[in-house]
Tab-separated table of C-alpha atoms and ligand atoms in Angstrom:
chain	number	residue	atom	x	y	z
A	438	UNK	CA	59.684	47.099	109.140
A	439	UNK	CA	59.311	45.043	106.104
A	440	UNK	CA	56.550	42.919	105.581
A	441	UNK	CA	57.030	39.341	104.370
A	442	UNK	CA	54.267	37.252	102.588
A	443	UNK	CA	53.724	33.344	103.057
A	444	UNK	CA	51.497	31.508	101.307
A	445	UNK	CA	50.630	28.410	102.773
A	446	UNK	CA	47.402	27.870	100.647
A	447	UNK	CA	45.051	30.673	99.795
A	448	UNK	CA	41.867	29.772	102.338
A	449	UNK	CA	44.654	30.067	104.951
A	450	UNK	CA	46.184	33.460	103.443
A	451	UNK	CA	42.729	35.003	102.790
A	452	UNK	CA	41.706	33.532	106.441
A	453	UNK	CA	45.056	34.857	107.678
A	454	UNK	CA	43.992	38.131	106.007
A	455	UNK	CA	40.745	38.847	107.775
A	456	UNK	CA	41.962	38.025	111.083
A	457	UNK	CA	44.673	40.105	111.352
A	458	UNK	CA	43.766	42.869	108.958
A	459	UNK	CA	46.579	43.027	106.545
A	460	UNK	CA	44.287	43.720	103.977
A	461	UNK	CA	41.632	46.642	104.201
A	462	UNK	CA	37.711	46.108	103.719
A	463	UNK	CA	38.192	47.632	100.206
A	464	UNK	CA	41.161	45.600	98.538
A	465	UNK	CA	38.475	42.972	99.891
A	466	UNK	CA	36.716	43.920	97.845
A	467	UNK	CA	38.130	45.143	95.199
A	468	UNK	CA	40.562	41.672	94.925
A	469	UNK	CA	40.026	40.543	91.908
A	470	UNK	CA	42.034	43.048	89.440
A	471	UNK	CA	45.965	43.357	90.225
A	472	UNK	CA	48.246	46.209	88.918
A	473	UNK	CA	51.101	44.808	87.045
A	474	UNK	CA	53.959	46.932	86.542
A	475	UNK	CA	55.628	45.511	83.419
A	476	UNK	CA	59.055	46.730	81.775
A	477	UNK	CA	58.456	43.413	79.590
A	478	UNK	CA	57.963	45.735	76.044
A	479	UNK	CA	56.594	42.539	74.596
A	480	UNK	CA	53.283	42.153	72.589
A	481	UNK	CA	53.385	38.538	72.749
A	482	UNK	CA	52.722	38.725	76.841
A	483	UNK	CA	49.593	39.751	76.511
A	484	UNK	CA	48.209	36.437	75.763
A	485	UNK	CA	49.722	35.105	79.168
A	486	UNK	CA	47.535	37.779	81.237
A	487	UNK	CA	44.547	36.644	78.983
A	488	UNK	CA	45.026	33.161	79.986
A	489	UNK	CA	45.612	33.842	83.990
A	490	UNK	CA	42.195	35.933	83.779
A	491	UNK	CA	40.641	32.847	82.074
A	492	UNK	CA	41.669	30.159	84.187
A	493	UNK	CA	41.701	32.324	87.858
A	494	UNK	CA	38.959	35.157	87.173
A	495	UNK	CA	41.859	37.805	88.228
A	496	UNK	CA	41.974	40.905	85.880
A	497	UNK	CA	45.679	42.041	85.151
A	498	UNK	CA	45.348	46.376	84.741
A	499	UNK	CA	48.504	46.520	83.377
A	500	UNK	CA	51.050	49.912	83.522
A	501	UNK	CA	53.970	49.681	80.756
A	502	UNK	CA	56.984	51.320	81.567
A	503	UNK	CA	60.077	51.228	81.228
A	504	UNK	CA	62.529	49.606	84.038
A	505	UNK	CA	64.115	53.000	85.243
A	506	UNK	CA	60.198	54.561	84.960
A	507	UNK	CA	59.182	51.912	87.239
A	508	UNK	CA	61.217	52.170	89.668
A	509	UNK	CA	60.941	56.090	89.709
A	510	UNK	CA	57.122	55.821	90.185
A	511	UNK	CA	57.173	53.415	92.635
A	512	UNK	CA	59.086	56.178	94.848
A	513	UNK	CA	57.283	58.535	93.761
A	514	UNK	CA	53.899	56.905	94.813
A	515	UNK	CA	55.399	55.793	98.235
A	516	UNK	CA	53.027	53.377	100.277
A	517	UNK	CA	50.352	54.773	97.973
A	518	UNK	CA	51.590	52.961	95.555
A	519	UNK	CA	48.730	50.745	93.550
A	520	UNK	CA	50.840	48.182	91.883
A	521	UNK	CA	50.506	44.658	92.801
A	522	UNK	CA	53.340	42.588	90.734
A	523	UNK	CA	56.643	44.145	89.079
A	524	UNK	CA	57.812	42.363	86.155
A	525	UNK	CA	61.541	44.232	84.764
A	526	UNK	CA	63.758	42.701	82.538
A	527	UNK	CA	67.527	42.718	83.927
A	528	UNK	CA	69.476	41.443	86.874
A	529	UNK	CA	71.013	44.780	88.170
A	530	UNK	CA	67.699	46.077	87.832
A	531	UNK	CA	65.807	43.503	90.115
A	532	UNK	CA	68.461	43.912	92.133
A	533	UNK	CA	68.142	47.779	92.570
A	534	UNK	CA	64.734	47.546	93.415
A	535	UNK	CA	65.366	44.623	96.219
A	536	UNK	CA	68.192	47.433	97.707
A	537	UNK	CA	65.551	50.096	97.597
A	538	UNK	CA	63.441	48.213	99.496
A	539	UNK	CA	60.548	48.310	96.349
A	540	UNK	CA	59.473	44.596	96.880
A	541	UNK	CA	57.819	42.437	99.429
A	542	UNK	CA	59.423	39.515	100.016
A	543	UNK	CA	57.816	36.263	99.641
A	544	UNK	CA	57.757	32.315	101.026
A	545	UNK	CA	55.909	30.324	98.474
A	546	UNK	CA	57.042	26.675	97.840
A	547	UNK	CA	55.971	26.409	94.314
A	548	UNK	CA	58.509	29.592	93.254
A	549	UNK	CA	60.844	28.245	95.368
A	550	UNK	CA	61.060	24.841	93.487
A	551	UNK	CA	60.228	26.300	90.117
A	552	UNK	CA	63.137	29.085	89.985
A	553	UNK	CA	66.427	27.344	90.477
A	554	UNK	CA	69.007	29.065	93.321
A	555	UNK	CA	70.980	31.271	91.565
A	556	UNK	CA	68.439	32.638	89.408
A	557	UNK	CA	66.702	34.351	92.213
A	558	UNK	CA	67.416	37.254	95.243
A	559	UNK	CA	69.277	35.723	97.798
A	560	UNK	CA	66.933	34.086	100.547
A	561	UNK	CA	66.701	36.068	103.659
A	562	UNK	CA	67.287	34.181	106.981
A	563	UNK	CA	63.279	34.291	107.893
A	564	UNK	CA	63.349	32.026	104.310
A	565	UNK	CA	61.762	35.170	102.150
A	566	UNK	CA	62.351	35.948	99.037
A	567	UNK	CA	62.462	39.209	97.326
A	568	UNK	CA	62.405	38.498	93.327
A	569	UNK	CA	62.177	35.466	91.056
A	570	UNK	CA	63.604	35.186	87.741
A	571	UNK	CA	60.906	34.091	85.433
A	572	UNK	CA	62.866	33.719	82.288
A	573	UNK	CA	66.018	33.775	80.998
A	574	UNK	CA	68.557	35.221	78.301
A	575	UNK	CA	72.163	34.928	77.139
A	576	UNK	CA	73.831	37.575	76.193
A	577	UNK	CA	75.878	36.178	73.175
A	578	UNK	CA	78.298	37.132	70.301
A	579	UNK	CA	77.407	37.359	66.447
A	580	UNK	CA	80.164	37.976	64.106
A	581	UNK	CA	80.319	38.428	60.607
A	582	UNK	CA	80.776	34.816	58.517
A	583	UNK	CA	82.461	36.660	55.878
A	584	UNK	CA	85.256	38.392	57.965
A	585	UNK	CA	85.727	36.582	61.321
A	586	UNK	CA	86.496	33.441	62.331
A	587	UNK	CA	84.290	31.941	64.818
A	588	UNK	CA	87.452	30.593	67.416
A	589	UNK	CA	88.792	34.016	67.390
A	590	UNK	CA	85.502	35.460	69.377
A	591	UNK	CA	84.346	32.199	71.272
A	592	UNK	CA	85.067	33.707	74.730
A	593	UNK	CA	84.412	37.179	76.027
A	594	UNK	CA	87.939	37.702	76.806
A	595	UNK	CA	88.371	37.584	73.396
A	596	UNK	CA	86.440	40.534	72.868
A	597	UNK	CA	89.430	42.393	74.265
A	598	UNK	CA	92.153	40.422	72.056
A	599	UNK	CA	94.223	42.690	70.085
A	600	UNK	CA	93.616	40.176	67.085
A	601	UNK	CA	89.941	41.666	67.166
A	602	UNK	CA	90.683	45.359	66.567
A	603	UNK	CA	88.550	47.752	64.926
A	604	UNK	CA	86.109	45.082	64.864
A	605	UNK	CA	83.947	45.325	68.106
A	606	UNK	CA	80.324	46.688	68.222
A	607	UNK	CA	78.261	47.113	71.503
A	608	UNK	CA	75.395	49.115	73.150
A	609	UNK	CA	76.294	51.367	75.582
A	610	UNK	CA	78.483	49.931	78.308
A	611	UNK	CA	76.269	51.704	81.198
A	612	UNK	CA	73.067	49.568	79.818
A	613	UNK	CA	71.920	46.885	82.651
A	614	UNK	CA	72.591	44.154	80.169
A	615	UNK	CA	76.147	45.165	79.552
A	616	UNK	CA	76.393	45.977	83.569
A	617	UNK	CA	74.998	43.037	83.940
A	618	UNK	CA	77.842	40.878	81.782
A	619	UNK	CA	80.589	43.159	83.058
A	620	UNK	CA	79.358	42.547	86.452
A	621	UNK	CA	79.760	38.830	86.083
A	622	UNK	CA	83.229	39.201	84.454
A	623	UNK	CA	84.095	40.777	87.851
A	624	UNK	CA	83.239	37.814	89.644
A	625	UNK	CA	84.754	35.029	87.217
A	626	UNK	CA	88.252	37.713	86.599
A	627	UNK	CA	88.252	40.160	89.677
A	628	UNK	CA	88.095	43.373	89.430
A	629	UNK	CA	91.791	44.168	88.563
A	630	UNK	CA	91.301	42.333	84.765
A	631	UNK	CA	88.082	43.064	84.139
A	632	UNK	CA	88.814	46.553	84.235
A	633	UNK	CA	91.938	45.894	81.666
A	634	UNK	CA	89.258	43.923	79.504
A	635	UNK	CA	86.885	46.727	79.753
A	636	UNK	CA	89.864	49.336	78.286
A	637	UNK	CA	90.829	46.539	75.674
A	638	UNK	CA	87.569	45.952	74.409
A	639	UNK	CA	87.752	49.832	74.019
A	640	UNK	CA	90.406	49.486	72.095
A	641	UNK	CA	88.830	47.083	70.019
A	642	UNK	CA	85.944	49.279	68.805
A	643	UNK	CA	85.085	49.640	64.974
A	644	UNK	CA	82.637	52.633	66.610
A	645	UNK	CA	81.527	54.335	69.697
A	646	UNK	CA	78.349	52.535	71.526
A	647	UNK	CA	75.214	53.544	70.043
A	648	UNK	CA	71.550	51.849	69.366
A	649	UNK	CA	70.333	48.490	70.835
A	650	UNK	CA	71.708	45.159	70.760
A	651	UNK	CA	69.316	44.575	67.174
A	652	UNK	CA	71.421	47.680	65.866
A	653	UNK	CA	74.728	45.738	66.463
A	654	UNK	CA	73.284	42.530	64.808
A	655	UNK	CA	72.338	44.871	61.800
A	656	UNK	CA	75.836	46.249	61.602
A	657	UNK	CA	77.822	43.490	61.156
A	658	UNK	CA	75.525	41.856	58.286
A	659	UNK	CA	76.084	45.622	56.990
A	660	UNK	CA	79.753	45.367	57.319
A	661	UNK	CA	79.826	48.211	59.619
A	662	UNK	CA	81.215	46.145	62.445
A	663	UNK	CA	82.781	42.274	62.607
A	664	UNK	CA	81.675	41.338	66.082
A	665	UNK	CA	78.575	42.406	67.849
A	666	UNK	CA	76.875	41.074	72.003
A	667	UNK	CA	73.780	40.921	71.885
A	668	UNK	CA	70.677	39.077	73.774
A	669	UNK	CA	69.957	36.000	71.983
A	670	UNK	CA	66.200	36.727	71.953
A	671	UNK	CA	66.797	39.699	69.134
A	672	UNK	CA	69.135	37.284	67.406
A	673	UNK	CA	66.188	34.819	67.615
A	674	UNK	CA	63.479	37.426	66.444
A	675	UNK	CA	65.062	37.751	63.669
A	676	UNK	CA	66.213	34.227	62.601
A	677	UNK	CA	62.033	33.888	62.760
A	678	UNK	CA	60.968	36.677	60.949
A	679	UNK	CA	59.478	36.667	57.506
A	680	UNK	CA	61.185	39.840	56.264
A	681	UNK	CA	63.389	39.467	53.150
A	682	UNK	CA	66.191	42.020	55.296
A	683	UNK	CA	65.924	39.913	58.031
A	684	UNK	CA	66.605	37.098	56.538
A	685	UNK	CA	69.090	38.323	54.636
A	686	UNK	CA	71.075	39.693	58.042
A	687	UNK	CA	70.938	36.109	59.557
A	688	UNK	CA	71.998	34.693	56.323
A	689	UNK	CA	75.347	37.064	57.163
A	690	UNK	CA	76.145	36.196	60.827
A	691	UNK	CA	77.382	33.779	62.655
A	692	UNK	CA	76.012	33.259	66.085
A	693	UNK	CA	78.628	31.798	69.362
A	694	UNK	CA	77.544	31.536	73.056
A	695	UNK	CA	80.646	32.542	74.673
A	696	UNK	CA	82.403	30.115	77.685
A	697	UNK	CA	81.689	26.845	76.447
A	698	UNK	CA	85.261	25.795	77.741
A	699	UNK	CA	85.223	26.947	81.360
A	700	UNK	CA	82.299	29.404	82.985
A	701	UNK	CA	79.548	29.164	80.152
A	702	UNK	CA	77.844	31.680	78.921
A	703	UNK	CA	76.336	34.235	80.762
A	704	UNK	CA	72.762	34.127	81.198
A	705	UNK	CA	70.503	37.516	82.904
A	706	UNK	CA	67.158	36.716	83.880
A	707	UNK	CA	63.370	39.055	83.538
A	708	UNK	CA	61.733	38.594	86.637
A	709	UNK	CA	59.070	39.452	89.017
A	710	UNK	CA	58.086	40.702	92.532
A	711	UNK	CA	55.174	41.751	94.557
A	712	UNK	CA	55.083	45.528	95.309
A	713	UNK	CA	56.024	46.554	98.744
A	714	UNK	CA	52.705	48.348	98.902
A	715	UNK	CA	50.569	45.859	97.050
A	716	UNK	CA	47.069	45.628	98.273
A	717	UNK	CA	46.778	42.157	96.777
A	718	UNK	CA	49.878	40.193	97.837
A	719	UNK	CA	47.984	36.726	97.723
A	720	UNK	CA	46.720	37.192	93.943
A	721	UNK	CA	49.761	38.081	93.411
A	722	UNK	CA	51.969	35.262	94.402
A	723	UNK	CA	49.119	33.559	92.493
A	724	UNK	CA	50.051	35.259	89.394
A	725	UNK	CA	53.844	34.933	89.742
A	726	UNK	CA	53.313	31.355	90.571
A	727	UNK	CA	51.147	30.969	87.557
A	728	UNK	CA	54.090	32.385	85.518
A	729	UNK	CA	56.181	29.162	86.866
A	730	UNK	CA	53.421	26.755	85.574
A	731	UNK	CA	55.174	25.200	82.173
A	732	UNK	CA	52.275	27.099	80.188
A	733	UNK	CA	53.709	30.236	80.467
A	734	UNK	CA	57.091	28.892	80.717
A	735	UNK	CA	56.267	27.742	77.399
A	736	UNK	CA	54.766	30.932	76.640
A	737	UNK	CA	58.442	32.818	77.426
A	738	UNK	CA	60.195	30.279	75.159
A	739	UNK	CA	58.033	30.264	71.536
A	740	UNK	CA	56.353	34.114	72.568
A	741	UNK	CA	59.487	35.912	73.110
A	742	UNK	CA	62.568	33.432	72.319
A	743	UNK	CA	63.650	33.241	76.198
A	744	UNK	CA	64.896	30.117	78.279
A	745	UNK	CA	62.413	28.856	80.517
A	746	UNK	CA	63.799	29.182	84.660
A	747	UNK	CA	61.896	25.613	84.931
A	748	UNK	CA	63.880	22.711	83.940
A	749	UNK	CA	62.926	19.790	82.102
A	750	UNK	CA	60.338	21.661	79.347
A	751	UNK	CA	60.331	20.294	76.140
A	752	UNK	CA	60.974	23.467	73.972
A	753	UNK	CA	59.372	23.943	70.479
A	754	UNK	CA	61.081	27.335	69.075
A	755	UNK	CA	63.023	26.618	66.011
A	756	UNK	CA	64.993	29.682	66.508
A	757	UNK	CA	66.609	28.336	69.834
A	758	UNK	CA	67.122	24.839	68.745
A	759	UNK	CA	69.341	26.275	66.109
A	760	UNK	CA	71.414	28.767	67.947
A	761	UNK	CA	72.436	26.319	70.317
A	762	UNK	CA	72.334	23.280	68.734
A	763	UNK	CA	70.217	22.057	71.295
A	764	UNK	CA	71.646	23.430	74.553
A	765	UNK	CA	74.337	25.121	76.304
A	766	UNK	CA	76.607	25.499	79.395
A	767	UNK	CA	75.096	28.485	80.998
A	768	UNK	CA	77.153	30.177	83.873
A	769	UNK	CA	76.082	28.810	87.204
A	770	UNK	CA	76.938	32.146	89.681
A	771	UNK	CA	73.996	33.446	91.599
A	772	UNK	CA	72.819	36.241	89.037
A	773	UNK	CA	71.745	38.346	92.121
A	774	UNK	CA	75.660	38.821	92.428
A	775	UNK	CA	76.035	40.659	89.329
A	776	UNK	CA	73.858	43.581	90.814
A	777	UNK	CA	76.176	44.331	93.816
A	778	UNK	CA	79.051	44.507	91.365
A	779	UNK	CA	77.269	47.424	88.918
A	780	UNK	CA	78.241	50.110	90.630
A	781	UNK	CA	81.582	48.710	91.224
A	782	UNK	CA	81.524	48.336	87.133
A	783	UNK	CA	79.746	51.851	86.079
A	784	UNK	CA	83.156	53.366	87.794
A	785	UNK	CA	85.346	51.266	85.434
A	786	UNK	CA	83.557	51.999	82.831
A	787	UNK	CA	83.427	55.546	83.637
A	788	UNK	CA	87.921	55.322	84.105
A	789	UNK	CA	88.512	53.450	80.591
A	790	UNK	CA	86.018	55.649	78.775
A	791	UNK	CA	83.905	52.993	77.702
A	792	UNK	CA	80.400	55.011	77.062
B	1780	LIG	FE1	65.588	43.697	75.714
C-alpha cells in the first residue's frame, strides 16, 4: 500500500510521528539532514539549499544525477532507499516516476495553493499529491534574423511547413523535452496529425538531431541551420552572458514563443517529490514548501532564467523581460497529460524516423 503524507502543522506531524511510529528512533534522530536527489545540473541552486539550512537548521546532503540515473537508483535501492526529496527537470519524467510508484504522495495546503492545477500530478481521490512543479520553461523557437522571417515559424505547426525546408534543427526527438512538446501536440492535434507533423518536420531538417538545445541556438547564428526549439532558459543564459561569442550568437537570432494565436506556448515544468522511502517526509514537505516561498521562486527566475509556478512575483531578470516582452500566453493543459502521451509519441517517432 502506498503511504500518503499530510501535513497539518509540524508539532502535529512530528506528534503524529511518535505515536504511531512512522518514523524509526533513528531518523529521530538523525532528522535534521535530508537526501536530495537533484537532476537540477545547476550551480546557481546551491545558494537555495544554503539559505533553507540557514533559516530551518535542515542540512540538504545532496546526490547529483542525472534524471534517468535517478530513477534507476531509486529501484535499485528499493525501500532502502535514503533519499528524502527528488527534484528532475521534465514533465514525462515526473510523470514516470509517479507511474513507478517512486514518490509519496503528499496533502500540504501551502503546495497546493502555491503550484497552480495543471502544473502538478493529478490529485488522487484521498486529495494527495504525487509531484509539484516548482518552476517552469517554454520550449521556444529561435531562427536566424538574417534568413527567416519571424511569421513563417510563429507556430509549431509551422515547423512542419514545406516553406521551412532544409531549415529545421532539433535535439533528439526521444529527449523528454521534445517528448514532452510532442506529447502536448497530441493533445491540442490528436494523434493522427501529430504524427504527419512529426514526418514533416522530418522533412524539414537542415541535419539529423544531434547535441543539446544550446547546440541548435549555436547553429543557426553559425548558419548551419535557420530554425532551432530550444528551452528558453539556454536562450536566456546566453542573452546574459559576458562572452564576446555569446553575444555575438544572440546578436544573430531571433527569438518567438510559439501559439500566441490559439494554445500558447508550451510550457514543461522541474519539479519535486518526496521519496517513497524517505525517512524524513515532514522536513521534506518543509523543503518543497520552502521552494514555493517567493525567495526561491525568485531564486528560479534571476538563478537559472525559469518562470516562477507562483503567480503574481515581480520578476527582475533582464533576459526574460526581453524575450517576451513582458509576458506570454502559456498553454493551459494539465502538463501531467503530456507524460501519458510519451510512449504513445516515442512510437511515432520511432515510424517517421525522427531520431
Ligand atoms: Fe535542461
Amino acid at each position: 500500500m502506498r503511504r500518503t503524507f499530510t501535513v497539518f502543522s509540524w508539532a502535529l506531524s512530528a506528534l503524529t510521528a511518535l505515536t504511531t511510529g512512522l518514523f524509526s528512533a533513528s531518523t529521530w534522530a538523525n532528522e535534521q539532514v535530508i537526501n536530495l536527489y537533484s537532476a537540477r545540473h545547476y550551480p546557481t541552486d546551491e545558494a537555495l539549499y544554503k539559505d533553507f539550512t540557514k533559516a530551518t537548521g535542515i542540512k540538504i546532503n545532496r546526490v547529483d544525477s542525472d534524471d534517468a540515473g535517478i530513477i534507476a537508483r531509486l529501484k535499485a535501492e528499493g525501500s532502502a532507499s535514503p533519499a528524502d526529496v527528488i527534484l528532475l527537470v521534465d514533465a514525462s519524467r515526473l510523470w514516470k516516476g509517479e507511474v513507478d510508484g517512486m514518490f509519496l504522495p503528499v496533502m500540504s495546503k501551502t503546495l497546493e495553493t502555491a503550484v497552480p492545477v495543471q502544473l502538478r500530478a493529478k490529485t488522487t481521490d484521498k486529495g494527495s499529491t504525487a509531484w509539484f512543479g516548482l518552476s517552469t520553461r517554454a520550449r521556444v523557437v529561435v531562427y536566424d534574423k538574417l534568413k527567416v522571417k519571424r511569421e513563417d515559424v510563429d507556430t509549431y505547426e509551422e515547423l512542419a511547413d514545406p516553406k521551412n525546408k532544409g531549415k529545421l534543427c532539433i535535439r533528439s526527438g526521444s529527449h523528454p523535452y521534445n517528448l514532452s512538446l510532442f506529447g502536448a501536440m497530441t493533445e491540442h492535434l490528436g494523434p493522427v496529425a501529430t504524427e504527419a507533423w512529426l514526418k514533416d518536420m522530418v522533412d524539414n531538417m537542415a541535419r539529423e538531431p544531434k547535441g543539446g538545445d544550446t547546440d541548435q541556438i549555436k547553429a543557426v547564428a553559425s548558419g548551419e541551420c535557420g530554425i532551432a526549439v530550444t528551452n528558453s532558459y539556454y536562450l536566456a543564459r546566453l542573452m546574459r552572458s559576458t562572452n564576446p561569442a555569446d553575444k555575438a550568437v544572440v546578436e544573430r537570432v531571433g527569438v518567438v514563443f510559439p501559439n500566441q494565436q490559439s494554445w500558447g506556448t508550451h510550457v514543461n515544468v522541474a519539479g519535486g517529490a518526496v521519496a517513497r522511502y524517505s525517512k524524513n517526509p515532514a522536513n521534506t514537505v518543509k523543503f518543497l514548501e520552502y521552494l514555493v516561498s517567493p525567495e526561491a521562486q525568485n531564486h528560479f527566475a534571476n538563478g537559472n532564467n525559469e518562470w516562477p509556478v507562483v503567480k503574481g512575483l515581480k520578476l527582475d531578470n533582464p533576459a526574460l523581460k526581453a524575450m517576451t516582452g513582458g509576458d506570454f500566453k502559456s498553454e493551459l493543459m494539465p502538463i501531467s497529460a503530456v507524460g501519458m502521451n510519451q510512449i504513445k509519441v516515442q512510437q511515432m517517432l520511432d515510424r517517421v524516423g525522427f531520431k
